[in-house]
Coordinates of C-alpha atoms in Angstrom, one line a residue:
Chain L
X23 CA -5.5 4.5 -16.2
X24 CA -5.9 5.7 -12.6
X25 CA -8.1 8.7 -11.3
X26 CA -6.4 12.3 -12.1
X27 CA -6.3 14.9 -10.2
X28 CA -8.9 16.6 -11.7
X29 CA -11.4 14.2 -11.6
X30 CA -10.9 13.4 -8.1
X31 CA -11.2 17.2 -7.5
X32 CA -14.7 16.5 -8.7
X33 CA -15.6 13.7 -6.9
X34 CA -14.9 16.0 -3.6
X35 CA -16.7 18.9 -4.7
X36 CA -20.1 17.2 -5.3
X37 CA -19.5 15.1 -2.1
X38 CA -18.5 18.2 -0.1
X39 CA -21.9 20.1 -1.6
X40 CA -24.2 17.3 -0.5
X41 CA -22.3 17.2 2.7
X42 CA -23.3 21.1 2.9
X43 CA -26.7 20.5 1.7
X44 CA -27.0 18.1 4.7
X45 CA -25.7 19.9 6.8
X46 CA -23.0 17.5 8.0
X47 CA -19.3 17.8 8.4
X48 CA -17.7 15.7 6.7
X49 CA -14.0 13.8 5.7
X50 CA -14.1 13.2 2.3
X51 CA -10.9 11.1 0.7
X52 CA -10.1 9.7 -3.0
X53 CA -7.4 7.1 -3.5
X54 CA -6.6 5.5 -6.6
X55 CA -6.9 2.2 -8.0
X56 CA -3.9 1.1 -5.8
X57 CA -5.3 2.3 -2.5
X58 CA -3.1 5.4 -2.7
X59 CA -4.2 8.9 -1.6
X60 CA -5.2 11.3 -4.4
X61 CA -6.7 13.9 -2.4
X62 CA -8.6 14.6 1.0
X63 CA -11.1 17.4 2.4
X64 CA -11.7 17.2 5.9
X65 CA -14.4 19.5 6.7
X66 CA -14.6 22.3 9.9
X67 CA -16.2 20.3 13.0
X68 CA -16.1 16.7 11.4
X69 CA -14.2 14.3 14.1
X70 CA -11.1 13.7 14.2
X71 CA -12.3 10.1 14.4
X72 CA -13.5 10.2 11.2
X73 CA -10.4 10.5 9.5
X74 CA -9.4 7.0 9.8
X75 CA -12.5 6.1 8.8
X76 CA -12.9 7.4 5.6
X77 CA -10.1 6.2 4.5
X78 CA -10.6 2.6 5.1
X79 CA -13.7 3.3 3.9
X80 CA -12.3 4.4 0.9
X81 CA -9.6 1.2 1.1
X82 CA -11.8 -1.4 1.5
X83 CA -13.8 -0.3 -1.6
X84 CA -10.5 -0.4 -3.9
X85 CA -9.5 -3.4 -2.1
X86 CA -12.7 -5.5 -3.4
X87 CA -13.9 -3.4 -6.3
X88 CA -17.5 -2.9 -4.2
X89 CA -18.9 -1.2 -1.6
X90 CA -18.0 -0.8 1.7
X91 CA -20.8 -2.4 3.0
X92 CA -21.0 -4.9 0.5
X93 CA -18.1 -6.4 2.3
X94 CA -19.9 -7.1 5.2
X95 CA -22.3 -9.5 3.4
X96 CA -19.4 -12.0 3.5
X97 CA -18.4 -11.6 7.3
X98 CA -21.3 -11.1 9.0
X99 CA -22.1 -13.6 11.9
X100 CA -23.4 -16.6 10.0
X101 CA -21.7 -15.1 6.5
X102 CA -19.2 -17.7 4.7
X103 CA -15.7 -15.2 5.5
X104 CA -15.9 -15.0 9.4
X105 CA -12.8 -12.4 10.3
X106 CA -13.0 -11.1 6.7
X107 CA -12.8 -7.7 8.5
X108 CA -9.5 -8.5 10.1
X109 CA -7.7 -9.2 6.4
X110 CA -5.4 -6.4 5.1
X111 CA -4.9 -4.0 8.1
X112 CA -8.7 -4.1 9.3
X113 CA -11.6 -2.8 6.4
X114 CA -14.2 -0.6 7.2
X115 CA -17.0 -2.6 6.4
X116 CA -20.4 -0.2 6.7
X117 CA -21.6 2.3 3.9
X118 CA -19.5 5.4 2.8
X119 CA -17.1 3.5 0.9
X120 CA -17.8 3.2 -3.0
X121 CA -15.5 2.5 -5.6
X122 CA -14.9 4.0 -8.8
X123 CA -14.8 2.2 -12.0
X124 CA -13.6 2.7 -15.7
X125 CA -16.6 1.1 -18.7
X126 CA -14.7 -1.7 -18.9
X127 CA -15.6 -2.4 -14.7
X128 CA -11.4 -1.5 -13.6
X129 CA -11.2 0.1 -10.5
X130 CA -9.5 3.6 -11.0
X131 CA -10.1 4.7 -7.4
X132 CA -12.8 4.6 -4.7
X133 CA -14.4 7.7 -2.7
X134 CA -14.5 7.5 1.1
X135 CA -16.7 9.5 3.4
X136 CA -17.3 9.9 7.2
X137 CA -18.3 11.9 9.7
X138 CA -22.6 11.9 9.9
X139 CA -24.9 9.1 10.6
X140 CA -24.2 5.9 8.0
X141 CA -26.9 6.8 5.4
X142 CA -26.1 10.4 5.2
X143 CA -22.4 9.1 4.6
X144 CA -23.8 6.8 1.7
X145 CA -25.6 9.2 -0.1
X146 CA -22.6 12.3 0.2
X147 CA -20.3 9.4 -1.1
X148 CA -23.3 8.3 -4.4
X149 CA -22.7 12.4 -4.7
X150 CA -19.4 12.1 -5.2
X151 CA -19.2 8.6 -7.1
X152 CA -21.7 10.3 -9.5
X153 CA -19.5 13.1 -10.0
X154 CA -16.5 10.5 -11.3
X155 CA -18.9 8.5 -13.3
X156 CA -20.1 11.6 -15.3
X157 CA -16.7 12.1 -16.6
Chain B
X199 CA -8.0 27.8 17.1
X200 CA -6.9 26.0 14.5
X201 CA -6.6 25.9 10.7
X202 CA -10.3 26.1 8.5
X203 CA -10.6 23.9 5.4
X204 CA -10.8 27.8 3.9
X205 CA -7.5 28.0 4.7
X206 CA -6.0 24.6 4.0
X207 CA -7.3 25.4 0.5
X208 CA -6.1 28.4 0.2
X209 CA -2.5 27.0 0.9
X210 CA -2.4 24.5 -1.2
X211 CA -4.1 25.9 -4.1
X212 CA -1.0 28.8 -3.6
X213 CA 1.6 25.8 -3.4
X214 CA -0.4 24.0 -6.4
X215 CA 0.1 27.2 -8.6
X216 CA 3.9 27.6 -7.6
X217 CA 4.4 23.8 -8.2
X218 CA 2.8 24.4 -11.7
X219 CA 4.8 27.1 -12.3
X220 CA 7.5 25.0 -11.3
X221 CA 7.2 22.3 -13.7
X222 CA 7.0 19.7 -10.8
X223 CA 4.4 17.1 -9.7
X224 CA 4.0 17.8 -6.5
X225 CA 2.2 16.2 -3.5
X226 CA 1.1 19.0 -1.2
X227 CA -0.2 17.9 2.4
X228 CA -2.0 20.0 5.2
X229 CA -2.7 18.9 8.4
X230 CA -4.1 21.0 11.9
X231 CA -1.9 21.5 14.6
X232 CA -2.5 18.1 16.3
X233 CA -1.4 16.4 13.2
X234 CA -4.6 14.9 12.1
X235 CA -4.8 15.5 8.0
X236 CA -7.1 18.4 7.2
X237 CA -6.3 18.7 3.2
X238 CA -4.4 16.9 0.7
X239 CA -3.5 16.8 -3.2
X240 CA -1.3 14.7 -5.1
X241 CA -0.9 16.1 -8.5
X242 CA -0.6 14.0 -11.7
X243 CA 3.1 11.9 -12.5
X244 CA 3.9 12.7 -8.8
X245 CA 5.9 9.8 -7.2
X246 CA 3.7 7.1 -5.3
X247 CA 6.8 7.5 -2.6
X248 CA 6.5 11.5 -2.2
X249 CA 2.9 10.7 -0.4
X250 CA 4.7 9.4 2.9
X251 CA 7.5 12.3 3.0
X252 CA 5.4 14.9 2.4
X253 CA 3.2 13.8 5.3
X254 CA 6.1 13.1 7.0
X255 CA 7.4 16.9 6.7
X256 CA 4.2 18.3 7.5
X257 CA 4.0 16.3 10.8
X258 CA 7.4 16.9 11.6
X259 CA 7.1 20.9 11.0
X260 CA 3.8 20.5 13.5
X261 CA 5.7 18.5 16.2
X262 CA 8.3 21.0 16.6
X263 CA 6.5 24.1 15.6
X264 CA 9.4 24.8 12.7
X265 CA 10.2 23.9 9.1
X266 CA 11.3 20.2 8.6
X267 CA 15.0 21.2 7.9
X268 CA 15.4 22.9 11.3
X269 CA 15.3 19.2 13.2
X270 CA 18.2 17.8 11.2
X271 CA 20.2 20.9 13.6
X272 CA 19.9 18.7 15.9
X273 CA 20.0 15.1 14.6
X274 CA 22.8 15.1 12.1
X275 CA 26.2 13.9 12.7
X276 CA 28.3 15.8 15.7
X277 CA 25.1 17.1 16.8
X278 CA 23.3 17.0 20.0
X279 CA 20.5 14.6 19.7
X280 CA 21.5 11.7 17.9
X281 CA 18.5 9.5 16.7
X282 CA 16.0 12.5 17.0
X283 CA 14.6 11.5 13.6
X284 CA 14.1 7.8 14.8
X285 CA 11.3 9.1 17.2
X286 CA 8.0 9.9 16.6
X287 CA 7.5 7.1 14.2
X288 CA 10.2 8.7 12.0
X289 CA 10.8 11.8 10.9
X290 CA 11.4 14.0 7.8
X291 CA 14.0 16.4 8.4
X292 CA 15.0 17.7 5.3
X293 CA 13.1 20.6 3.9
X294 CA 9.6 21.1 2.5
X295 CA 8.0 21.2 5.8
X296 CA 6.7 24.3 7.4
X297 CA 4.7 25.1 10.6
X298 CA 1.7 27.7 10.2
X299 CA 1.5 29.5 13.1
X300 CA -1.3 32.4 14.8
X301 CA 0.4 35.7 15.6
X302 CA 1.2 34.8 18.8
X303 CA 3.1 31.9 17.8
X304 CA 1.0 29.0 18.5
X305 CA 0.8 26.1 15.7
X306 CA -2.4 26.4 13.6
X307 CA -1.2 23.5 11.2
X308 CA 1.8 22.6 8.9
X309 CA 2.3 21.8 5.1
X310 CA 4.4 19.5 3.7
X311 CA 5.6 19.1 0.2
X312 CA 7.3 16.3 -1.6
X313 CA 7.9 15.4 -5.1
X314 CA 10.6 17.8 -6.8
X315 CA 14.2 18.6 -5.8
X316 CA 14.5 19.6 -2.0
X317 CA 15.3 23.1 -3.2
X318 CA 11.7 23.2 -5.3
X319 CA 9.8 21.7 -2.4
X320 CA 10.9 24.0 0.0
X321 CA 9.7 27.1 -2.6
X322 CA 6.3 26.0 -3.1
X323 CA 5.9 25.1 0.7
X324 CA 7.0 28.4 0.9
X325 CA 4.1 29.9 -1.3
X326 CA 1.7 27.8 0.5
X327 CA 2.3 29.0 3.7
X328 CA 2.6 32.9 2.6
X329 CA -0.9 32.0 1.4
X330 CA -1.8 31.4 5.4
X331 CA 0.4 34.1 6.7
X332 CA -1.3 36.9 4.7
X333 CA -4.7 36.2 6.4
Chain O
X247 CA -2.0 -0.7 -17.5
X248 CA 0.1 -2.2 -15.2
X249 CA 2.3 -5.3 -15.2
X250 CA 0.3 -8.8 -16.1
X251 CA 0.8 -12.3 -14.6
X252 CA 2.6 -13.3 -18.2
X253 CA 4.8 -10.7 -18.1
X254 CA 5.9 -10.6 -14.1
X255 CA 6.2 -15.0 -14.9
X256 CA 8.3 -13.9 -18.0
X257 CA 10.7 -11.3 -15.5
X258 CA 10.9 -13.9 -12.6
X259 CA 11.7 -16.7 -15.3
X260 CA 14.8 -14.3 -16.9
X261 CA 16.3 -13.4 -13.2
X262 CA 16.0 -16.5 -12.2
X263 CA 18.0 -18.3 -15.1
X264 CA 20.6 -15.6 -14.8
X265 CA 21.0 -16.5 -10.7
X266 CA 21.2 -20.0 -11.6
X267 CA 23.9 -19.4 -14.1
X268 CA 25.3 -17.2 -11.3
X269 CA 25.2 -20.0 -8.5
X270 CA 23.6 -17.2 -6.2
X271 CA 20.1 -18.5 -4.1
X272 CA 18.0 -15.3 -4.7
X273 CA 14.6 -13.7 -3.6
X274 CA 13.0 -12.4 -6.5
X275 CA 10.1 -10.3 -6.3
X276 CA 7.5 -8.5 -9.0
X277 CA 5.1 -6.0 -7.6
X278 CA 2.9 -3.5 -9.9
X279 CA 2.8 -0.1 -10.5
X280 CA 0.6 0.5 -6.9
X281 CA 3.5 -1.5 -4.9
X282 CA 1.0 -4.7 -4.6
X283 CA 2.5 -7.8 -5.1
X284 CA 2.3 -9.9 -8.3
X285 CA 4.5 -12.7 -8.5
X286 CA 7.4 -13.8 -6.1
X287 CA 9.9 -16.9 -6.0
X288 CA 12.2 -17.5 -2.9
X289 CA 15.4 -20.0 -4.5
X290 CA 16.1 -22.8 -2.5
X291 CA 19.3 -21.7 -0.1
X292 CA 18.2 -18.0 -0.4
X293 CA 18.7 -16.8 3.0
X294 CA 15.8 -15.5 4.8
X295 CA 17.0 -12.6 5.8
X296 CA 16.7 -11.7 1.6
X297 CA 12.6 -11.9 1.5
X298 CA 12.1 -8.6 3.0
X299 CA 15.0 -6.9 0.9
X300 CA 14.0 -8.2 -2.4
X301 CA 10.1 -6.9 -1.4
X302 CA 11.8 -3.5 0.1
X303 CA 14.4 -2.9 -3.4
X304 CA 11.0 -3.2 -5.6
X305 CA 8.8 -1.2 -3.5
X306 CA 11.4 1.6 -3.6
X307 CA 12.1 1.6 -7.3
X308 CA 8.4 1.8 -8.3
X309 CA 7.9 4.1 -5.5
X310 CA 9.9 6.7 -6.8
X311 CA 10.4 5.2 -10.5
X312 CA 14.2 4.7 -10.6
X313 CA 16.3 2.0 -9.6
X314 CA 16.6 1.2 -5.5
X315 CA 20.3 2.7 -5.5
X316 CA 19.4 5.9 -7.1
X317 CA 17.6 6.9 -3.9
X318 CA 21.0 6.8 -1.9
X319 CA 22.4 9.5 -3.9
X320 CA 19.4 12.0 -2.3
X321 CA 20.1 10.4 1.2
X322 CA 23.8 9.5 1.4
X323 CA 25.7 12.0 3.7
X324 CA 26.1 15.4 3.0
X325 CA 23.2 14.8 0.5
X326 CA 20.0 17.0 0.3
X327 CA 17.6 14.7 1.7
X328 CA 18.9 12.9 4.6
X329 CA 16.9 9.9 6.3
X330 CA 14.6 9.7 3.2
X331 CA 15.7 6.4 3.7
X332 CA 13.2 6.3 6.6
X333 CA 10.2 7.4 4.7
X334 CA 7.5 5.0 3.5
X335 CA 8.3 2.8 6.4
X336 CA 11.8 2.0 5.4
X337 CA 13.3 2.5 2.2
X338 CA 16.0 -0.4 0.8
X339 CA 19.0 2.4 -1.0
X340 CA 21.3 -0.2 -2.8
X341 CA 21.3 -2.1 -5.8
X342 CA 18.7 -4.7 -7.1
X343 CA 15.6 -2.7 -7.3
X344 CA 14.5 -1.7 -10.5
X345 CA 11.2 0.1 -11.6
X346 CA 9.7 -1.5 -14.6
X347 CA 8.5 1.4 -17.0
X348 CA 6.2 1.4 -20.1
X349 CA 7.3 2.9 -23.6
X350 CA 5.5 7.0 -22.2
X351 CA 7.7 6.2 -18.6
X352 CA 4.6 5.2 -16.7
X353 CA 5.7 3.3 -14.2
X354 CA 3.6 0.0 -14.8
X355 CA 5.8 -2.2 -11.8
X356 CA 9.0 -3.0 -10.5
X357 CA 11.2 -6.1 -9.4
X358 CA 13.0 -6.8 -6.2
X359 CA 16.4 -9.2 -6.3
X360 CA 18.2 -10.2 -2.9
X361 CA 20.5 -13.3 -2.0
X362 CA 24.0 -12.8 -3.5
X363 CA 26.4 -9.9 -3.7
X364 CA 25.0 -6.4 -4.5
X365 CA 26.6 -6.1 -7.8
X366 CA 24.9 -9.8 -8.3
X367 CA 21.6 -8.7 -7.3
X368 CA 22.1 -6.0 -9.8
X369 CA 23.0 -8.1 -12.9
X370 CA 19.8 -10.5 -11.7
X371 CA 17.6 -7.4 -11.5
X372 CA 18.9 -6.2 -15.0
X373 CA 18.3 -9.9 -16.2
X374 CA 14.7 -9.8 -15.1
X375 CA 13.8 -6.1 -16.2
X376 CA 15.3 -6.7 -19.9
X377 CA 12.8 -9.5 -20.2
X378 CA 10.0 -7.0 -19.5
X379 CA 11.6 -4.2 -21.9
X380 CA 11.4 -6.8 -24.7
X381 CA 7.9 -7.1 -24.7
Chain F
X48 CA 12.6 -30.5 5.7
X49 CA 10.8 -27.4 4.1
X50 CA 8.9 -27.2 0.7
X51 CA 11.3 -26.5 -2.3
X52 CA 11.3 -24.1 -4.8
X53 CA 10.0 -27.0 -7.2
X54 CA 7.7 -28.3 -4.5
X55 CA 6.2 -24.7 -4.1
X56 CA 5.9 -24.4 -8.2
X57 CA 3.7 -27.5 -8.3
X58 CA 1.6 -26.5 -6.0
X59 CA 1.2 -23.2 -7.8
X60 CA 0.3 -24.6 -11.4
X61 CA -1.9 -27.7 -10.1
X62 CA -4.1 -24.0 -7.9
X63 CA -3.4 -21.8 -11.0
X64 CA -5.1 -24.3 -13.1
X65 CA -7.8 -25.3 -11.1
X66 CA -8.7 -21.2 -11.1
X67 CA -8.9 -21.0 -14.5
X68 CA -11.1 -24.3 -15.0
X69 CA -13.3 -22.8 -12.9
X70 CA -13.3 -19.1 -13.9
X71 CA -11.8 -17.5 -11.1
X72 CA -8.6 -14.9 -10.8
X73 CA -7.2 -16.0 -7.8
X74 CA -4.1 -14.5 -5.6
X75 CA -1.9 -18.0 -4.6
X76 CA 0.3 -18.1 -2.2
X77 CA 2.8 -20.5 -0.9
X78 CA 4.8 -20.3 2.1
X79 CA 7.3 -22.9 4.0
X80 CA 6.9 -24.2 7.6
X81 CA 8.2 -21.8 9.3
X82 CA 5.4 -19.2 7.3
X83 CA 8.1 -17.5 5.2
X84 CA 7.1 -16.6 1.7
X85 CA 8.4 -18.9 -1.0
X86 CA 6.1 -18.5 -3.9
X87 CA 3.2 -16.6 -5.1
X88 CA 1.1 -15.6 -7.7
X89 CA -1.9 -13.2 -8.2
X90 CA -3.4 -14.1 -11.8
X91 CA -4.3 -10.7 -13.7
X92 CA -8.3 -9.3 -12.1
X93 CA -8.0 -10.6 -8.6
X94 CA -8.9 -8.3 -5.9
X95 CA -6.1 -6.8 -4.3
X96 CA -7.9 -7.1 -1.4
X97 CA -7.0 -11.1 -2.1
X98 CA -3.5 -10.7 -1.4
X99 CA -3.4 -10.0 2.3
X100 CA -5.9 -12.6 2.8
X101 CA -4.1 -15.5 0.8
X102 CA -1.0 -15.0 3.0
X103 CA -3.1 -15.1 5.8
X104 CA -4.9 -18.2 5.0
X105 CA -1.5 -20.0 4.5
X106 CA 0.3 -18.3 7.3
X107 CA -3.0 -19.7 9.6
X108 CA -2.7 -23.4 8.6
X109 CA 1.0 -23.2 8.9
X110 CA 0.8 -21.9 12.0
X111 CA -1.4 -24.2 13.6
X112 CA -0.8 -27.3 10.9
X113 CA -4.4 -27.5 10.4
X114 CA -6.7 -25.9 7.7
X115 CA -7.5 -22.3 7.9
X116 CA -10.9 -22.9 8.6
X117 CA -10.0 -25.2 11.6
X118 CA -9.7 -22.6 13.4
X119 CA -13.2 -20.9 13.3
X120 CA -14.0 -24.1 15.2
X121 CA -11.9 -22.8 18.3
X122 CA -12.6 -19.2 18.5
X123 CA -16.1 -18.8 16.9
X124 CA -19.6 -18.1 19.2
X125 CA -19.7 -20.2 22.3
X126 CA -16.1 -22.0 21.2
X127 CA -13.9 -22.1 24.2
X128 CA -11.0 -19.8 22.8
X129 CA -12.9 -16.5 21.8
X130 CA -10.4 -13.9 20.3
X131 CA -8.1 -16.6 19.2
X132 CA -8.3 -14.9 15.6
X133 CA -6.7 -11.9 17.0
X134 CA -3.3 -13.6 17.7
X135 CA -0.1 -13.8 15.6
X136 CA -1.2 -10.5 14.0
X137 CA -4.5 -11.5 12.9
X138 CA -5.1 -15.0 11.5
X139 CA -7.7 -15.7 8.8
X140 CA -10.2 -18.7 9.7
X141 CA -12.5 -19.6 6.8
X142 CA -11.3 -21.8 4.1
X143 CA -8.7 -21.7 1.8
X144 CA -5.6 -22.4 3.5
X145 CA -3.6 -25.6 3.9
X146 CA -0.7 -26.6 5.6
X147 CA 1.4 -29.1 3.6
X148 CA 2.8 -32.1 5.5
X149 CA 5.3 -34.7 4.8
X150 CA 4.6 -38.1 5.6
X151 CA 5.3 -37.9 9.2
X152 CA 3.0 -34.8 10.0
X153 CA 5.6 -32.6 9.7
X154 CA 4.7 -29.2 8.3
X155 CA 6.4 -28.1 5.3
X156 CA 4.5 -25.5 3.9
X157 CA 1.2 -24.3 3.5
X158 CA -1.2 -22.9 0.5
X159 CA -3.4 -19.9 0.7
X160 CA -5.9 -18.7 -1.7
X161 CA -8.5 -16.3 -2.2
X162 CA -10.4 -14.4 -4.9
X163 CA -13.3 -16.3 -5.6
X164 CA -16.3 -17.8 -3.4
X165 CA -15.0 -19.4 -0.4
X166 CA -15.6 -22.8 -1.5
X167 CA -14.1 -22.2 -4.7
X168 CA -11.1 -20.5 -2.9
X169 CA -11.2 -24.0 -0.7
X170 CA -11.4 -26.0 -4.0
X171 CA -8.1 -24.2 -5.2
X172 CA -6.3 -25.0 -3.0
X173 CA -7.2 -28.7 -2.3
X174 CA -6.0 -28.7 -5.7
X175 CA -2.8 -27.4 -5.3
X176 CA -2.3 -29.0 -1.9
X177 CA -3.1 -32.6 -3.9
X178 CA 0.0 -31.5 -6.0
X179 CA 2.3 -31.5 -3.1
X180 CA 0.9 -34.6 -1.4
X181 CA 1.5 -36.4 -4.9
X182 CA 5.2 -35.8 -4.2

């Protein structure tokens, strides 16, 4: 079982509304459990910049069934995985990223958002992530 | 000027309808007219491998400002420009791509669709971009 | 679900015997349903050359669920889709790719065979994929 | 002399069970001196963020017949090659890799491994290195 269509559909509506709410513009992108693209809103005025980010954002999360951030914890200086963030292409390691997991804890996809300042990112992508876990 | 999320879902949800209608999985790409991705949906049961080409077409269809099919003119055996499609990073040049241009010509954006016969990919690109035309 | 370790051991294990009986050196490669690699052996002999092609032929088949030589029929000349070979950064079109499918056609991984002659690649890969069927 | 096909197995199964002793799905690789991919295995629930950075691992120690982590030592704060880590395409410098040598401190080979904790990771592959010494 990977996301569906529908259900990432979801996932970019609430994050898109929170983005609104915000006022932020935002890129908002779903893969699947395999790191491939399911679907992808890139909001009027958000950077081009942020493109790129959101989807490793997004990666990095499937990659390591976590958080973006959380991957950080492991390569910060004085962290056990020094270069961690150079491993498969180069990860996105700040918050935005969050994967999104079946009961049973399988990753079916992850939810990646850029484009405002880090903790409005986070909370437009727990919008989104909520979205998939109410299904 | 270039193309609003309004209208990058209003093309694909045209192409998604046609595709439905259809019968075919289809992955259905927008991007602006500096090819940086603006909107993206891959249905259910479409190929993992239709991702790529359908970017692919779309970012062709922007680069030359005309559908994906028009480059092979120039690349395919006897032609002109041998190699054409090695450039770029590769190109698509078979249809399903199709450059959405401003009244005056200039390229807003481009769709690209991948996932059915050529034939079918070049129909629903179709009704996506009639979706852009008509506003 | 996508392929396990016992099963991708249990397609490696069935190519492989048939190579040996063969006398062909091969590359044989198991990947899952996302294209990410899951088991791999490189015979002793096997040329070099063979690790790439044996990752390429899998990636193909489970990128468009078919076998690696089906793909030439859409991009041989005077087909409908030429240089879809150059999609998805380089597509291997001949025999010994073949996606490995679940009993509702789900695509659930594929395996990769290079190192002898095509038509040996081909009875390898067949070798290897019946072992997953019987399961 | 390179590592063989039987060499390379060893070294899988002595790593493979070590993982499972200690609880851990692991992605282990195994590649010969001159860091070309001869076996691997990625045991059902690693990451598949563990992939890319097993490879890495191995293709770190082969590369500079050391241990991956060896080379933190060079290129970390204050160490006298700073960026080192960006070379050869991005090497991976904290533990888990091992280059296999022959009596003569040749290189044959090298193991990478990740999935767990680094020192578990490290642990692995001692374990699977020890297999290959044994020989």
């Amino acid at each position: 079982m990977t996301i569906s269509i529908a259900q990432a559909q979801a996932v970019i509506e609430a994050a898109q509304a929170r983005a609104t709410a915000l006022g932020v513009p935002a890129v908002i992108s779903v893969i699947d459990g395999g790191c491939h693209l399911k679907a992808f809103q890139r909001m009027d005025a958000a950077p081009l910049g942020s493109i790129d980010i959101a989807l490793g954002k997004a990666r990095t999360a499937a990659l390591f069934a976590c958080n973006s951030e959380d991957v950080w914890e492991y390569c910060k200086p004085g962290a056990p995985a020094p270069g961690l963030e150079l491993s498969n292409g180069g990860l996105m390691t700040f918050a935005g990223g969050m994967s999104l997991k079946s009961g049973d804890g399988a990753v079916q996809g992850a939810i990646g958002v850029s484009g405002g300042a880090v903790t409005q990112d986070q909370e437009i992508a727990r919008a989104g992530a909520a979205a998939f876990s109410a299904r």
